[in-house]
Tab-separated table of C-alpha atoms in Angstrom:
chain	number	residue	atom	x	y	z
Z	122	UNK	CA	115.636	14.825	28.708
Z	123	UNK	CA	114.435	18.439	27.607
Z	124	UNK	CA	114.660	19.906	31.139
Z	125	UNK	CA	117.043	19.488	33.949
Z	126	UNK	CA	116.800	20.533	37.539
Z	127	UNK	CA	120.086	21.301	39.657
Z	128	UNK	CA	119.964	21.418	43.475
Z	129	UNK	CA	122.653	23.262	45.221
Z	130	UNK	CA	123.358	23.888	48.896
Z	131	UNK	CA	123.681	27.579	50.440
Z	132	UNK	CA	127.226	27.629	49.371
Z	133	UNK	CA	126.177	26.911	45.824
Z	134	UNK	CA	127.544	23.301	46.021
Z	135	UNK	CA	125.828	20.786	43.693
Z	136	UNK	CA	123.975	18.297	45.910
Z	137	UNK	CA	121.634	16.657	43.316
Z	138	UNK	CA	121.012	16.638	39.567
Z	139	UNK	CA	117.440	15.599	38.498
Z	140	UNK	CA	117.082	14.568	34.774
Z	141	UNK	CA	114.000	12.357	34.863
Z	142	UNK	CA	112.724	12.188	38.418
Z	143	UNK	CA	110.777	15.320	38.682
Z	144	UNK	CA	107.231	15.756	37.363
Z	145	UNK	CA	104.614	18.503	37.374
Z	146	UNK	CA	107.195	21.253	36.903
Z	147	UNK	CA	105.961	24.862	36.512
Z	148	UNK	CA	107.810	28.351	37.130
Z	149	UNK	CA	106.839	31.899	36.497
Z	150	UNK	CA	108.658	35.278	35.527
Z	151	UNK	CA	107.192	38.896	35.584
Z	152	UNK	CA	108.565	42.071	34.426
Z	153	UNK	CA	108.085	43.441	38.184
Z	154	UNK	CA	110.194	40.944	40.177
Z	155	UNK	CA	111.736	38.885	37.750
Z	156	UNK	CA	112.071	35.072	38.513
Z	157	UNK	CA	108.975	34.347	40.415
Z	158	UNK	CA	107.307	30.839	41.907
Z	159	UNK	CA	108.648	27.429	40.781
Z	160	UNK	CA	106.976	24.032	41.822
Z	161	UNK	CA	107.770	20.177	41.166
Z	162	UNK	CA	107.188	16.964	42.672
Z	163	UNK	CA	109.429	14.163	43.332
Z	164	UNK	CA	108.247	10.574	43.496
Z	165	UNK	CA	109.969	9.599	46.647
Z	166	UNK	CA	109.114	8.477	50.082
Z	167	UNK	CA	109.220	10.563	53.307
Z	168	UNK	CA	112.615	11.168	54.664
Z	169	UNK	CA	114.204	10.373	50.910
Z	170	UNK	CA	114.455	14.138	50.431
Z	171	UNK	CA	116.727	14.996	53.369
Z	172	UNK	CA	119.361	16.125	50.877
Z	173	UNK	CA	116.957	18.690	49.758
Z	174	UNK	CA	115.939	21.453	52.174
Z	175	UNK	CA	114.647	25.055	52.574
Z	176	UNK	CA	116.845	27.866	51.305
Z	177	UNK	CA	118.684	25.484	48.699
Z	178	UNK	CA	119.481	27.040	45.483
Z	179	UNK	CA	117.390	25.483	42.421
Z	180	UNK	CA	118.458	25.993	39.079
Z	181	UNK	CA	116.198	24.974	35.961
Z	182	UNK	CA	118.114	24.047	32.568
Z	183	UNK	CA	116.748	23.527	29.088
Z	184	UNK	CA	118.608	21.197	26.844
Z	185	UNK	CA	119.628	23.501	23.682
Z	186	UNK	CA	118.603	21.509	20.554
Z	187	UNK	CA	121.158	23.469	18.589
Z	188	UNK	CA	123.972	22.962	21.081
Z	189	UNK	CA	123.236	19.986	22.979
Z	190	UNK	CA	123.997	21.866	25.992
Z	191	UNK	CA	121.836	22.918	28.953
Z	192	UNK	CA	120.914	26.472	28.909
Z	193	UNK	CA	119.918	28.153	32.597
Z	194	UNK	CA	116.269	29.323	32.391
Z	195	UNK	CA	115.493	30.131	36.037
Z	196	UNK	CA	117.143	30.244	39.448
Z	197	UNK	CA	115.584	30.312	42.864
Z	198	UNK	CA	115.345	29.269	46.317
Z	199	UNK	CA	113.381	26.159	47.815
Z	200	UNK	CA	110.903	27.703	50.431
Z	201	UNK	CA	108.798	24.713	50.994
Z	202	UNK	CA	108.253	20.939	51.054
Z	203	UNK	CA	105.468	18.814	51.937
Z	204	UNK	CA	105.601	14.894	51.841
Z	205	UNK	CA	102.429	13.267	50.975
Z	206	UNK	CA	101.329	9.698	51.387
Z	207	UNK	CA	97.818	8.931	49.284
Z	208	UNK	CA	96.857	5.317	49.212
Z	209	UNK	CA	100.022	3.474	48.258
Z	210	UNK	CA	101.496	6.542	46.420
Z	211	UNK	CA	104.072	8.844	48.167
Z	212	UNK	CA	105.435	11.934	46.600
Z	213	UNK	CA	106.914	15.096	47.724
Z	214	UNK	CA	105.936	18.525	46.402
Z	215	UNK	CA	108.425	21.447	46.459
Z	216	UNK	CA	107.558	25.037	46.213
Z	217	UNK	CA	110.056	27.831	45.689
Z	218	UNK	CA	110.672	31.305	44.550
Z	219	UNK	CA	113.166	33.790	42.750
Z	220	UNK	CA	115.896	35.412	44.648
Z	221	UNK	CA	113.757	38.841	44.653
Z	222	UNK	CA	112.363	37.206	47.916
Z	223	UNK	CA	115.818	38.231	49.681
Z	224	UNK	CA	114.958	41.930	49.127
Z	225	UNK	CA	112.306	41.429	52.163
Z	226	UNK	CA	115.249	40.796	54.457
Z	227	UNK	CA	117.186	43.797	54.315
Z	228	UNK	CA	115.642	46.665	56.135
Z	229	UNK	CA	116.535	50.372	55.478
Z	230	UNK	CA	116.527	52.305	58.781
Z	231	UNK	CA	115.610	55.929	58.255
Z	232	UNK	CA	117.790	56.168	55.143
Z	233	UNK	CA	117.402	59.544	53.035
Z	234	UNK	CA	118.455	60.444	49.592
Z	235	UNK	CA	118.653	64.124	48.771
Z	236	UNK	CA	118.696	65.479	45.002
Z	237	UNK	CA	119.664	62.092	43.672
Z	238	UNK	CA	118.339	60.627	40.378
Z	239	UNK	CA	116.046	57.332	40.864
Z	240	UNK	CA	118.073	54.912	39.331
Z	241	UNK	CA	121.396	56.007	41.260
Z	242	UNK	CA	119.170	55.455	44.586
Z	243	UNK	CA	118.243	52.188	43.344
Z	244	UNK	CA	121.880	51.244	42.815
Z	245	UNK	CA	122.911	52.766	46.106
Z	246	UNK	CA	120.152	50.444	47.986
Z	247	UNK	CA	121.317	47.495	46.010
Z	248	UNK	CA	125.112	48.006	46.031
Z	249	UNK	CA	125.369	48.964	49.857
Z	250	UNK	CA	122.516	47.180	51.652
Z	251	UNK	CA	121.291	44.278	49.550
Z	252	UNK	CA	124.489	42.811	47.745
Z	253	UNK	CA	126.566	42.103	51.053
Z	254	UNK	CA	123.438	40.978	52.908
Z	255	UNK	CA	122.076	38.551	50.339
Z	256	UNK	CA	122.684	36.262	47.210
Z	257	UNK	CA	121.441	39.344	44.729
Z	258	UNK	CA	124.458	40.691	42.598
Z	259	UNK	CA	124.615	44.201	41.367
Z	260	UNK	CA	125.533	45.079	37.972
Z	261	UNK	CA	125.721	48.488	36.783
Z	262	UNK	CA	124.830	47.547	33.076
Z	263	UNK	CA	121.374	46.421	34.248
Z	264	UNK	CA	120.332	49.844	35.711
Z	265	UNK	CA	118.979	52.373	33.403
Z	266	UNK	CA	118.902	56.133	34.062
Z	267	UNK	CA	115.643	57.524	34.639
Z	268	UNK	CA	114.410	61.393	34.042
Z	269	UNK	CA	113.528	62.242	37.800
Z	270	UNK	CA	115.416	63.311	40.612
Z	271	UNK	CA	113.650	63.652	44.091
Z	272	UNK	CA	114.385	66.583	46.072
Z	273	UNK	CA	114.341	64.174	49.387
Z	274	UNK	CA	113.110	60.711	49.957
Z	275	UNK	CA	113.283	58.602	53.147
Z	276	UNK	CA	112.765	54.972	53.660
Z	277	UNK	CA	111.921	53.304	56.862
Z	278	UNK	CA	111.059	49.763	55.406
Z	279	UNK	CA	112.453	46.636	53.569
Z	280	UNK	CA	114.405	47.222	50.333
Z	281	UNK	CA	111.715	45.391	48.495
Z	282	UNK	CA	109.254	48.077	49.470
Z	283	UNK	CA	111.657	50.839	48.741
Z	284	UNK	CA	112.592	49.439	45.311
Z	285	UNK	CA	108.841	49.415	44.604
Z	286	UNK	CA	108.393	52.971	45.439
Z	287	UNK	CA	111.220	54.113	43.387
Z	288	UNK	CA	109.644	52.159	40.382
Z	289	UNK	CA	106.399	53.944	41.164
Z	290	UNK	CA	107.969	57.140	40.335
Z	291	UNK	CA	109.192	56.341	36.876
Z	292	UNK	CA	106.663	55.044	34.350
Z	293	UNK	CA	107.359	52.061	32.409
Z	294	UNK	CA	110.136	50.743	34.502
Z	295	UNK	CA	110.350	46.903	35.021
Z	296	UNK	CA	112.716	45.489	37.739
Z	297	UNK	CA	113.433	42.327	39.719
Z	298	UNK	CA	116.204	39.572	39.725
Z	299	UNK	CA	116.863	37.537	36.911
Z	300	UNK	CA	118.104	33.813	36.470
Z	301	UNK	CA	121.808	34.827	37.086
Z	302	UNK	CA	120.443	36.444	40.405
Z	303	UNK	CA	121.511	39.760	39.116
Z	304	UNK	CA	119.153	43.016	40.195
Z	305	UNK	CA	117.801	44.898	37.166
Z	306	UNK	CA	116.124	48.124	36.875
Z	307	UNK	CA	115.246	48.856	33.250
Z	308	UNK	CA	113.187	51.057	30.993
Z	309	UNK	CA	110.420	48.680	29.431
Z	310	UNK	CA	111.149	47.804	25.929
Z	311	UNK	CA	109.024	49.047	22.889
Z	312	UNK	CA	110.640	46.629	20.655
Z	313	UNK	CA	108.783	43.549	19.212
Z	314	UNK	CA	111.033	40.620	19.763
Z	315	UNK	CA	108.629	37.705	19.034
Z	316	UNK	CA	106.060	37.106	16.337
Z	317	UNK	CA	103.413	34.650	16.699
Z	318	UNK	CA	101.047	33.254	14.149
Z	319	UNK	CA	97.527	32.299	14.878
Z	320	UNK	CA	96.952	28.551	14.115
Z	321	UNK	CA	100.687	27.855	13.995
Z	322	UNK	CA	102.086	28.825	17.227
Z	323	UNK	CA	99.120	30.206	18.875
Z	324	UNK	CA	96.628	27.443	20.007
Z	325	UNK	CA	94.596	29.571	22.304
Z	326	UNK	CA	94.333	33.261	22.647
Z	327	UNK	CA	92.560	35.493	24.986
Z	328	UNK	CA	92.212	39.341	25.185
Z	329	UNK	CA	91.605	41.283	28.442
Z	330	UNK	CA	90.269	44.612	28.737
Z	331	UNK	CA	90.130	46.049	32.316
Z	332	UNK	CA	88.086	49.167	32.579
Z	333	UNK	CA	87.709	48.762	36.449
Z	334	UNK	CA	91.144	50.172	37.498
Z	335	UNK	CA	90.845	53.431	35.535
Z	336	UNK	CA	91.931	56.388	37.499
Z	337	UNK	CA	92.132	59.946	36.297
Z	338	UNK	CA	92.211	62.135	39.492
Z	339	UNK	CA	94.930	61.536	42.030
Z	340	UNK	CA	95.554	62.520	45.522
Z	341	UNK	CA	98.375	61.516	47.258
Z	342	UNK	CA	98.722	60.715	51.184
Z	343	UNK	CA	102.406	60.968	52.016
Z	344	UNK	CA	104.771	60.876	55.115
Z	345	UNK	CA	103.518	61.898	58.559
Z	346	UNK	CA	105.100	64.905	60.192
Z	347	UNK	CA	103.991	66.029	63.699
Z	348	UNK	CA	101.148	63.889	63.728
Z	349	UNK	CA	100.002	65.369	60.307
Z	350	UNK	CA	100.136	63.678	56.866
Z	351	UNK	CA	101.484	65.674	53.958
Z	352	UNK	CA	98.759	65.706	51.355
Z	353	UNK	CA	99.073	66.535	47.701
Z	354	UNK	CA	96.780	66.899	44.816
Z	355	UNK	CA	94.423	66.854	42.861
Z	356	UNK	CA	96.216	65.840	39.694
Z	357	UNK	CA	94.060	65.234	36.817
Z	358	UNK	CA	94.152	63.677	33.488
Z	359	UNK	CA	91.599	65.707	31.524
Z	360	UNK	CA	91.348	63.556	28.503
Z	361	UNK	CA	90.665	60.520	30.535
Z	362	UNK	CA	87.851	62.342	32.665
Z	363	UNK	CA	86.042	63.367	29.284
Z	364	UNK	CA	86.018	59.724	28.125
Z	365	UNK	CA	85.168	57.675	31.495
Z	366	UNK	CA	83.986	60.451	33.996
Z	367	UNK	CA	86.145	61.508	37.020
Z	368	UNK	CA	87.642	58.390	38.961
Z	369	UNK	CA	89.448	59.656	42.125
Z	370	UNK	CA	91.839	57.419	43.646
Z	371	UNK	CA	93.857	58.517	47.077
Z	372	UNK	CA	97.455	56.925	46.963
Z	373	UNK	CA	99.388	56.323	50.087
Z	374	UNK	CA	103.368	56.482	50.079
Z	375	UNK	CA	104.994	57.155	53.597
Z	376	UNK	CA	108.085	58.247	51.706
Z	377	UNK	CA	106.590	61.099	49.750
Z	378	UNK	CA	107.365	64.478	52.019
Z	379	UNK	CA	107.572	66.945	49.214
Z	380	UNK	CA	105.509	68.417	46.231
Z	381	UNK	CA	107.692	67.310	43.527
Z	382	UNK	CA	107.820	63.834	44.708
Z	383	UNK	CA	104.217	63.742	45.192
Z	384	UNK	CA	103.167	65.157	41.821
Z	385	UNK	CA	105.663	62.723	40.107
Z	386	UNK	CA	104.028	59.814	41.951
Z	387	UNK	CA	100.681	60.911	40.677
Z	388	UNK	CA	101.736	61.543	37.175
Z	389	UNK	CA	103.437	58.137	36.902
Z	390	UNK	CA	100.078	56.359	38.376
Z	391	UNK	CA	98.221	58.331	35.991
Z	392	UNK	CA	100.392	57.314	33.071
Z	393	UNK	CA	99.644	53.736	33.715
Z	394	UNK	CA	95.976	53.996	34.758
Z	395	UNK	CA	94.114	56.733	32.929
Z	396	UNK	CA	93.364	54.495	30.215
Z	397	UNK	CA	92.041	50.990	29.880
Z	398	UNK	CA	94.593	48.407	30.547
Z	399	UNK	CA	94.855	46.036	27.697
Z	400	UNK	CA	96.487	42.554	28.195
Z	401	UNK	CA	96.084	39.051	26.460
Z	402	UNK	CA	97.167	35.471	27.394
Z	403	UNK	CA	97.667	32.609	25.035
Z	404	UNK	CA	99.080	29.222	24.761
Z	405	UNK	CA	102.224	28.338	22.270
Z	406	UNK	CA	103.488	25.472	20.523
Z	407	UNK	CA	106.614	24.830	18.691
Z	408	UNK	CA	108.407	27.548	20.205
Z	409	UNK	CA	111.558	26.812	22.446
Z	410	UNK	CA	113.058	30.350	23.152
Z	411	UNK	CA	113.276	31.801	26.425
Z	412	UNK	CA	111.041	34.948	26.405
Z	413	UNK	CA	112.666	36.354	29.510
Z	414	UNK	CA	115.998	35.810	28.238
Z	415	UNK	CA	117.120	39.183	28.229
Z	416	UNK	CA	115.937	42.386	30.292
Z	417	UNK	CA	113.723	44.368	29.647
Z	418	UNK	CA	111.417	41.860	28.176
Z	419	UNK	CA	110.759	42.280	24.571
Z	420	UNK	CA	107.206	42.666	23.284
Z	421	UNK	CA	105.214	40.129	21.335
Z	422	UNK	CA	103.048	40.447	18.180
Z	423	UNK	CA	100.037	38.181	17.320
Z	424	UNK	CA	100.195	38.159	13.418
Z	425	UNK	CA	97.041	39.758	11.949
Z	426	UNK	CA	96.613	41.937	15.259
Z	427	UNK	CA	97.592	45.656	15.289
Z	428	UNK	CA	98.429	45.525	19.200
Z	429	UNK	CA	101.769	45.138	20.605
Z	430	UNK	CA	101.117	43.371	23.949
Z	431	UNK	CA	103.249	44.633	26.883
Z	432	UNK	CA	101.899	48.245	25.657
Z	433	UNK	CA	98.650	49.853	26.894
Z	434	UNK	CA	96.138	52.073	25.056
């Protein structure tokens, strides 16, 4: 069997190993968030799945043809199951998600960081607040230093929201929880790690140019103080305005209370959205490597094209 599902309880004790029984398996991964959703079905009758319940650990392994051993490709939590009866057929669909969802369970109550570089703030949140309260692990080697140090920033929200805000301050950062349940906060790669050939590896390819989300003038509505919101801007990207006309966006961020943070937040947003977003999707064959095997994700190149997907412009 090429793939194996392994179910473990909340203490990570193995409960079931599924080699051939599951079907309709799918999973996802994103450079923002890491391991995403997973779903599969078991051809079992209702109540025959009681050994598999919510919050159980689910691991997906791929049988390596070179070593004949099973390599871990995905890890997450079972979030939902829904036994179904259709005619004479009974199945039990399961849905789950990666461990980044546990960031929502940790609340930061009026936590302020002063003159602290962004990656050190992220590391402090994970090491102090998240690691002791969840199954997410902290590894210093998976957190990259950034170029920005806020004068002050305050969080009254979940760890998920706080990490999102920190990532919004530094362009080209990817973050999440990987297959080993390790949190990562890494600078986006500029290295081509995969090359695919039309007609050989690629059976279907589609370009996507998005002109709708262009923004080249930014105002920032920040934290509220004494009944009044801090308001910063405008911040302009003149070359984009010359090409596409002025496109104004007002961004809200309740953690922004100083002009340096407001300026950085707007500048980072402009670096992402002042130009056309270029993305692509494709279908691959004869490819058995894990694209998300390392953090950050490497870029891939379509042979015969000059674009490196994962980059804009």
